[in-house]
PDB file of C-alpha atoms in Angstrom:
ATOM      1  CA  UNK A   1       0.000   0.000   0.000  1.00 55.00           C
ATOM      2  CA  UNK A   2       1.745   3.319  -0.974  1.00 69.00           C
ATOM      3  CA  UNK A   3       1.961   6.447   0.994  1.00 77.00           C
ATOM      4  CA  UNK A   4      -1.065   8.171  -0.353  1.00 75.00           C
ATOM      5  CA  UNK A   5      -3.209   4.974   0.247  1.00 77.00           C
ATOM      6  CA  UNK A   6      -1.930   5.039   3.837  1.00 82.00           C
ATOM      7  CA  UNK A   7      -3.076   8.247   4.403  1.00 83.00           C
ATOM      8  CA  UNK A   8      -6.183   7.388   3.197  1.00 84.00           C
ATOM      9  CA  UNK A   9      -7.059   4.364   4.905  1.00 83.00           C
ATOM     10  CA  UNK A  10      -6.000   6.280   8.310  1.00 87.00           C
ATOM     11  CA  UNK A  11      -8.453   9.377   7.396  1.00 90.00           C
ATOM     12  CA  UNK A  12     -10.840   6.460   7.032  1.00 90.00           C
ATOM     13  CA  UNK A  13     -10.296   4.428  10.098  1.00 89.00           C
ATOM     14  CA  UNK A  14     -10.125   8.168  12.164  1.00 92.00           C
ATOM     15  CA  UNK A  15     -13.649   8.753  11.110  1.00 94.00           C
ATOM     16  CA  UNK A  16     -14.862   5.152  11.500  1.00 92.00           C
ATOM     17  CA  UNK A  17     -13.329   5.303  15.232  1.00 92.00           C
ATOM     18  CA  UNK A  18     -14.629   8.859  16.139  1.00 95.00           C
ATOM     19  CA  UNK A  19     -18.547   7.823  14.700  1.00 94.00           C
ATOM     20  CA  UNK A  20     -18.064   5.028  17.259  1.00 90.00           C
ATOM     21  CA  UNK A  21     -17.711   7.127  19.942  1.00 92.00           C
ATOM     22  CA  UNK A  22     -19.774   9.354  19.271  1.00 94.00           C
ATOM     23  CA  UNK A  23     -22.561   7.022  18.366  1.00 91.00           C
ATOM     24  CA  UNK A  24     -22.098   5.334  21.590  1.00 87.00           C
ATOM     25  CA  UNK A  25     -22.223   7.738  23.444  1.00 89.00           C
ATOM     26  CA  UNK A  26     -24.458  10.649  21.921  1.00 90.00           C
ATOM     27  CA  UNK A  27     -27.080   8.242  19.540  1.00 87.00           C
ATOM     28  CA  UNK A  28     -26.760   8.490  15.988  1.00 89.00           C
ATOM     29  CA  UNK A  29     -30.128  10.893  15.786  1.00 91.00           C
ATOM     30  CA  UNK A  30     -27.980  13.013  17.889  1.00 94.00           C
ATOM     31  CA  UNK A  31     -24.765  12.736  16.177  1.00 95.00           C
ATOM     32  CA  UNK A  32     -24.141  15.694  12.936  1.00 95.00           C
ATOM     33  CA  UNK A  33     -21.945  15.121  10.179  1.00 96.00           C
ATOM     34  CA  UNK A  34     -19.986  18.096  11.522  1.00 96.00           C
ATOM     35  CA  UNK A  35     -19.337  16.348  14.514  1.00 96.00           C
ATOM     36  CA  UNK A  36     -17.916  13.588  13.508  1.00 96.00           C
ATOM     37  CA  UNK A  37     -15.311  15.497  11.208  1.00 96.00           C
ATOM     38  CA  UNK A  38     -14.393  17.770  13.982  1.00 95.00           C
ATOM     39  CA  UNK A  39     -13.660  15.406  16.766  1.00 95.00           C
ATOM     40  CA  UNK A  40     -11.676  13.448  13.947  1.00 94.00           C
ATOM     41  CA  UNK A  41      -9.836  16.559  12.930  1.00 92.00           C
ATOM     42  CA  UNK A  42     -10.672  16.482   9.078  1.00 91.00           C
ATOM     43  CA  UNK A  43     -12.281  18.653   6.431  1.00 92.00           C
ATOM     44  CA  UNK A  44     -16.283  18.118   5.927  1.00 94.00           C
ATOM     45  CA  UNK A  45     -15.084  17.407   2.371  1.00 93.00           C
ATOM     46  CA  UNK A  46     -12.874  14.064   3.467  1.00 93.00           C
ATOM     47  CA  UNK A  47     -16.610  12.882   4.823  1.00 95.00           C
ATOM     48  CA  UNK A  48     -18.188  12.970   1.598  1.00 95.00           C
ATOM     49  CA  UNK A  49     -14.677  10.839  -0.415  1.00 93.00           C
ATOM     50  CA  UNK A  50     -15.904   8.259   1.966  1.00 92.00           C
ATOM     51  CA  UNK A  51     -19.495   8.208   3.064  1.00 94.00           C
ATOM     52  CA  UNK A  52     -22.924   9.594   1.741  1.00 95.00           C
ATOM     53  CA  UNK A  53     -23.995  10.527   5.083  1.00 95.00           C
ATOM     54  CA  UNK A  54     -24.261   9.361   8.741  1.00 93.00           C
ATOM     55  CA  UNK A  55     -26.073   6.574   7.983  1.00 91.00           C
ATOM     56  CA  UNK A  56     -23.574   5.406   5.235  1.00 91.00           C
ATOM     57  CA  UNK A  57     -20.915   6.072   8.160  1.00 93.00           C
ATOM     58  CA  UNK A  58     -22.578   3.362  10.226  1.00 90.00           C
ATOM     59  CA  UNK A  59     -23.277   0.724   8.152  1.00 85.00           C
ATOM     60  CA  UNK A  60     -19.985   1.247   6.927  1.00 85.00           C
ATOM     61  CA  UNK A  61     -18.723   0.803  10.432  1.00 87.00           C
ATOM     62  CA  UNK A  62     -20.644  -1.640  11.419  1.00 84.00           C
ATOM     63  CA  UNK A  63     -19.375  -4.394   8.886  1.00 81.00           C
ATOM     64  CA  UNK A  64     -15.942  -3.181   9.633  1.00 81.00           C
ATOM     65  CA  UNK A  65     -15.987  -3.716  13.209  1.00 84.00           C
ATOM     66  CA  UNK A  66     -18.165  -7.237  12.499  1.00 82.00           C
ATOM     67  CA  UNK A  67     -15.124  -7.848  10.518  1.00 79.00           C
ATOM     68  CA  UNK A  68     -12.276  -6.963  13.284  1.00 84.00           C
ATOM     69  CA  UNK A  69     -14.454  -9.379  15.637  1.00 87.00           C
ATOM     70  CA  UNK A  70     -13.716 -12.141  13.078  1.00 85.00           C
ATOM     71  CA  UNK A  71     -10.701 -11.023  12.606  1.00 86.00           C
ATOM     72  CA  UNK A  72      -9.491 -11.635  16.029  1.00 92.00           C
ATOM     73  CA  UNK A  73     -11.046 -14.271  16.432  1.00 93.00           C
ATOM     74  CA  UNK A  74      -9.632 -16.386  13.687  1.00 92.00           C
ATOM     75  CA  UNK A  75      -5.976 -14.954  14.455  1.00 93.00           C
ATOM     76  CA  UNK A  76      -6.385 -15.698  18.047  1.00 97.00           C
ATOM     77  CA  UNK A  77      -7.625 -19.282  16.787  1.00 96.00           C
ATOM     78  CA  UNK A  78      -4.624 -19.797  15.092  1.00 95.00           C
ATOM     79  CA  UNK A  79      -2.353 -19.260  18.147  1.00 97.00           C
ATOM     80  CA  UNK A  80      -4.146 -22.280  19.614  1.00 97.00           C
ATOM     81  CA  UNK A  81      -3.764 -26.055  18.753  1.00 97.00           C
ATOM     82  CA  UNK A  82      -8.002 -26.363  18.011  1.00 96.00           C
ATOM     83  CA  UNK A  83      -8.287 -28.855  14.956  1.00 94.00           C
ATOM     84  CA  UNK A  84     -12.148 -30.038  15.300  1.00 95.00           C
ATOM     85  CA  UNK A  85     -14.390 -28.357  12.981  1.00 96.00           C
ATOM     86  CA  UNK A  86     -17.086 -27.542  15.781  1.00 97.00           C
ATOM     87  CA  UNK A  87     -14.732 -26.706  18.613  1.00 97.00           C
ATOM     88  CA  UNK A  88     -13.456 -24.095  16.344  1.00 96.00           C
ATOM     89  CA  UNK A  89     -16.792 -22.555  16.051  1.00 96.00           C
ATOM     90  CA  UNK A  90     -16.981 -22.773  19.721  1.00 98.00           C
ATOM     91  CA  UNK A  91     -13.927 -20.944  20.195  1.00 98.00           C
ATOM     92  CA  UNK A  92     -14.117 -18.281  18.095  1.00 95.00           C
ATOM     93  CA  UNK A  93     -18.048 -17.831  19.444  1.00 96.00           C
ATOM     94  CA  UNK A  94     -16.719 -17.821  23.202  1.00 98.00           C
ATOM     95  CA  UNK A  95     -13.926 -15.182  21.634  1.00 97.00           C
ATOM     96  CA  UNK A  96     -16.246 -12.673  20.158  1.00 94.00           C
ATOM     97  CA  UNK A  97     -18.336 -12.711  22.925  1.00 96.00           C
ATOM     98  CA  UNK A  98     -15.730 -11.808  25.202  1.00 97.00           C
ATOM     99  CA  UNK A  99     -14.599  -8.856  23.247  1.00 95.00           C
ATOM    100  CA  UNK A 100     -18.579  -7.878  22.950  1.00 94.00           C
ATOM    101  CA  UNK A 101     -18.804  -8.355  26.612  1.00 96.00           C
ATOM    102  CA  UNK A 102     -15.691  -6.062  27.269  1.00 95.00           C
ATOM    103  CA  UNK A 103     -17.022  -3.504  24.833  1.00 90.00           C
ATOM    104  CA  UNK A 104     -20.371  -3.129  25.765  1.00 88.00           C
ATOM    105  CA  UNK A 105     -20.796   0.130  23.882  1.00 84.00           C
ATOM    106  CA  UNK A 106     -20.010  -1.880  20.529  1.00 85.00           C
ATOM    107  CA  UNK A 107     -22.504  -4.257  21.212  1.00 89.00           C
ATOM    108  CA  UNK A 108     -25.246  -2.250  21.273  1.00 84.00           C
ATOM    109  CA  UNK A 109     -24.632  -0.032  18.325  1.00 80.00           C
ATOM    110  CA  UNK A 110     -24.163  -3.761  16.081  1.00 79.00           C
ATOM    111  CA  UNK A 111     -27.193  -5.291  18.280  1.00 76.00           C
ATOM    112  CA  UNK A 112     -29.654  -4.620  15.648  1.00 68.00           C
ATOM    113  CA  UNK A 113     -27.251  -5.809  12.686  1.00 65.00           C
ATOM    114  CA  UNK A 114     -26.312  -8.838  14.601  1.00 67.00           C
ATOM    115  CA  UNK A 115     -28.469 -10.984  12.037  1.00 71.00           C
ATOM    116  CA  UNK A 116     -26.816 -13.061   9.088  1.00 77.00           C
ATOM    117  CA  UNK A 117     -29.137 -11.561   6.917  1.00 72.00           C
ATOM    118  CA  UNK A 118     -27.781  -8.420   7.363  1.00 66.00           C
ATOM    119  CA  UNK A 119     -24.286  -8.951   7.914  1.00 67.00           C
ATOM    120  CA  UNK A 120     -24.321 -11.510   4.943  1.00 69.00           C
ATOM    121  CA  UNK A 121     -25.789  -8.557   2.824  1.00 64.00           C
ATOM    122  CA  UNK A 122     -22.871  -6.130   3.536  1.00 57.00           C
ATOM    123  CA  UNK A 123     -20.102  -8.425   3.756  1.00 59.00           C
ATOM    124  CA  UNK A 124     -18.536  -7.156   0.626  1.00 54.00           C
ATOM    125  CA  UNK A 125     -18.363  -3.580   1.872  1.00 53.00           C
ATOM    126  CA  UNK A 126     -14.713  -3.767   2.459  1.00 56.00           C
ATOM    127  CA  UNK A 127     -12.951  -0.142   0.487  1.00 53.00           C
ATOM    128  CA  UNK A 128      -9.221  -1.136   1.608  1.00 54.00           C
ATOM    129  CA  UNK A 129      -9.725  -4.878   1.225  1.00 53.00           C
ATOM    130  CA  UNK A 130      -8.423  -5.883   4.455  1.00 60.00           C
ATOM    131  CA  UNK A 131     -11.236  -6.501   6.060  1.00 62.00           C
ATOM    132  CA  UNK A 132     -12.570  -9.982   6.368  1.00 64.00           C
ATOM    133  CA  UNK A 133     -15.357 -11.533   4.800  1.00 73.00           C
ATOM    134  CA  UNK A 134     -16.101 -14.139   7.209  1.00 77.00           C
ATOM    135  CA  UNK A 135     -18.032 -16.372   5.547  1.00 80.00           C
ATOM    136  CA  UNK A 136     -15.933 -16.470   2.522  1.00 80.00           C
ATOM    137  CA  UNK A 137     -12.578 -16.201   4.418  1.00 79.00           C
ATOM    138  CA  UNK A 138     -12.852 -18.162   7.299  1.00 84.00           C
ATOM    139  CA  UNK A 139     -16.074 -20.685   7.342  1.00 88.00           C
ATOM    140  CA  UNK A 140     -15.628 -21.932   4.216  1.00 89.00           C
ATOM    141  CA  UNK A 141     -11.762 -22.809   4.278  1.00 90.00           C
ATOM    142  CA  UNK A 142     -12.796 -24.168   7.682  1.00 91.00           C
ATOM    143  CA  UNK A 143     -15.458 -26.815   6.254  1.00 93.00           C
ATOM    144  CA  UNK A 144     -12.682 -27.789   3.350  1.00 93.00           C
ATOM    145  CA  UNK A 145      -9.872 -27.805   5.665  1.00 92.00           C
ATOM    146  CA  UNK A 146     -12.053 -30.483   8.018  1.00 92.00           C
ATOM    147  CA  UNK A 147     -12.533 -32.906   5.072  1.00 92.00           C
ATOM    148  CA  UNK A 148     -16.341 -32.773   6.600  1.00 93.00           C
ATOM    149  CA  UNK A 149     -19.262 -32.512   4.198  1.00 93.00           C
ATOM    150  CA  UNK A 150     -22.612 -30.336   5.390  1.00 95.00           C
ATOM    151  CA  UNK A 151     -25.902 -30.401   4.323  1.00 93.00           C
ATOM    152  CA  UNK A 152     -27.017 -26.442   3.681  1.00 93.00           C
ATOM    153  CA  UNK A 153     -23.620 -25.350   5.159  1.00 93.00           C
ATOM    154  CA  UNK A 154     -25.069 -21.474   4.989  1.00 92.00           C
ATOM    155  CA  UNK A 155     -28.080 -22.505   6.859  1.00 94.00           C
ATOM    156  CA  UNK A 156     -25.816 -24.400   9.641  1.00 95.00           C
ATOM    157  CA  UNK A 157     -23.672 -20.923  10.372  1.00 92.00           C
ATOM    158  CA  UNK A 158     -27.167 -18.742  10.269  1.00 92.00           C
ATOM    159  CA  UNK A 159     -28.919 -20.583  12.779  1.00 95.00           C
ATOM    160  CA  UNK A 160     -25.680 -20.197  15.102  1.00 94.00           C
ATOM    161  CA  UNK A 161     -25.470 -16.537  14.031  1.00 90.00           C
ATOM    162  CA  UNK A 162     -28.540 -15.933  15.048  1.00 91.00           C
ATOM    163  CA  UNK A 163     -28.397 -17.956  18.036  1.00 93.00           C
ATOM    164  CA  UNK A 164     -25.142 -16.864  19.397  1.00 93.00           C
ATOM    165  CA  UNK A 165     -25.993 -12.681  18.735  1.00 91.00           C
ATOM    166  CA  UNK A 166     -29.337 -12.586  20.483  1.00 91.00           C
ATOM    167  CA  UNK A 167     -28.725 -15.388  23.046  1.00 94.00           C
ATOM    168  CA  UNK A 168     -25.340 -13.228  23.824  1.00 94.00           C
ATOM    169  CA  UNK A 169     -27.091  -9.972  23.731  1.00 94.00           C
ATOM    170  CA  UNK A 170     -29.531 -10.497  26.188  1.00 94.00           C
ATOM    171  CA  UNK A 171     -26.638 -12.586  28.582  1.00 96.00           C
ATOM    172  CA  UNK A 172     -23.944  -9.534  28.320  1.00 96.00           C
ATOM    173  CA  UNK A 173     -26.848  -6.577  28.280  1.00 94.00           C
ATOM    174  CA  UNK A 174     -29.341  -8.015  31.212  1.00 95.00           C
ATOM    175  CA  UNK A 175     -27.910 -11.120  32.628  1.00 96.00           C
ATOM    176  CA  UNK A 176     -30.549 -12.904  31.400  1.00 96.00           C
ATOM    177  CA  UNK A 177     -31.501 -15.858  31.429  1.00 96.00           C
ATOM    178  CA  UNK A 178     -27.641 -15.941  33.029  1.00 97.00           C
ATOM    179  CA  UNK A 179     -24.708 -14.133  32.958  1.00 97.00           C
ATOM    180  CA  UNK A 180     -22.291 -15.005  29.679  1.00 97.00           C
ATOM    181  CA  UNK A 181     -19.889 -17.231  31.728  1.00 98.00           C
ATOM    182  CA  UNK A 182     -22.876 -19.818  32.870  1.00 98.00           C
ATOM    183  CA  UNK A 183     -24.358 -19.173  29.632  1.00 98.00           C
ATOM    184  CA  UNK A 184     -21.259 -20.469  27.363  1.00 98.00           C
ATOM    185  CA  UNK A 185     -21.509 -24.033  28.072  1.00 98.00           C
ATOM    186  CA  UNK A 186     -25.162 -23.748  27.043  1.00 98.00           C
ATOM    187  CA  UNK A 187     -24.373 -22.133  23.786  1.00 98.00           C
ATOM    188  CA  UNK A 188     -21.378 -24.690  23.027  1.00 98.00           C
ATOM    189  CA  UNK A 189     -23.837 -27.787  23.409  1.00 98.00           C
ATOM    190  CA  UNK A 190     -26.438 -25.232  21.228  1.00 98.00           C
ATOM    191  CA  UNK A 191     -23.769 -25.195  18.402  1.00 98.00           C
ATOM    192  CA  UNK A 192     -22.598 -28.551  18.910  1.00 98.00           C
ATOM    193  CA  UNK A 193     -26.257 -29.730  18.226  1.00 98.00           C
ATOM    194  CA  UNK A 194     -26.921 -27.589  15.070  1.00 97.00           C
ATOM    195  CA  UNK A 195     -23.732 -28.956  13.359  1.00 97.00           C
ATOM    196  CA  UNK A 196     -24.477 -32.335  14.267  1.00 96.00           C
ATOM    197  CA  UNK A 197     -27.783 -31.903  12.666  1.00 96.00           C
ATOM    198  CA  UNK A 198     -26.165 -30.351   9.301  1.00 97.00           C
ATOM    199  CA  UNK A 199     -24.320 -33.792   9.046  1.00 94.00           C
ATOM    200  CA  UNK A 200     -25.466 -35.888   6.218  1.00 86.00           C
ATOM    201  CA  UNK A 201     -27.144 -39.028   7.399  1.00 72.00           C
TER     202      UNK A 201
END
């Protein structure tokens, strides 16, 4: 990446990070354009190279944090010995839940987004290509690397998706029906059961 891509992609991530904030804390009906560009310390102008509008901004930044959850999650996967197909997907669950749990303030701005519809939808929304399109980067290699054959394999990682992001939600944000530490083991026997069920035969 050269110099003047660089400086791009940092203009980009500064705006990306400062909507966060400010989203978190202030609501995005309360957030201005102008706000975001002067807490990030760039022209109104470098907005509108990257975003149509606030709304733009966090859809934008919601697929690129989704993505940096992933992200760590697979590299943190690969600093561990984990070979089994499903105990993969049970680490990397337990892994984005912890960083979800520690940033409670992300959680609740993706909370509504936290559907595979949705992320599935936006997954290609990736303007410096380093961000990771997890189904296409990670769950797939991860069925052919296991040699294991699924029936619907899409199907098997929605229905953990979706179990996994409201299930976690409502564990992290109310302690309900438990906190996220009693609720784990639940949610590994959950997945454990779906992929069995995606087996053929």
């Amino acid at each position: 990446m050269g110099k003047s891509e660089e400086n791009k992609k940092k203009k980009y991530e500064s705006l990306l990070n400062t909507a966060l904030e400010l989203f978190t804390v202030k609501g995005i009906n309360n957030t201005s354009i102008s706000d975001i560009v002067t807490h990030a310390g760039v022209a109104k102008g470098t907005f509108y190279l990257y975003f149509k509008d606030k709304y733009d901004i966090r859809t934008k930044l919601i697929m690129h944090r989704s993505s940096r959850l992933f992200m760590d999650a697979h590299n943190a996967l690969m600093q561990t010995d984990v070979t089994d197909f499903t105990e993969k997907m049970i680490f990397m669950t337990n892994h984005v839940l912890d960083e979800l749990n520690e940033n409670r303030g992300l959680l609740t701005l993706l909370y509504k987004d936290l559907s595979w519809a949705v992320l599935k939808k936006n997954m290609t929304v990736r303007p410096f290509n380093d961000d990771l399109n997890f189904y296409e980067d990670v769950y797939q290699k991860m069925i052919l690397d296991s040699g294991m054959e699924f029936k619907d394999p899409e199907i098997m990682m929605a229905m953990i998706f979706e179990l996994v992001g409201s299930s976690g939600y409502s564990s992290i944000i109310y302690q309900e029906p438990v906190p996220l530490e009693e609720l784990k083991p639940y949610l590994a026997d959950a997945i454990r059961a779906i992929i069995k069920l995606h087996l053929p035969g």
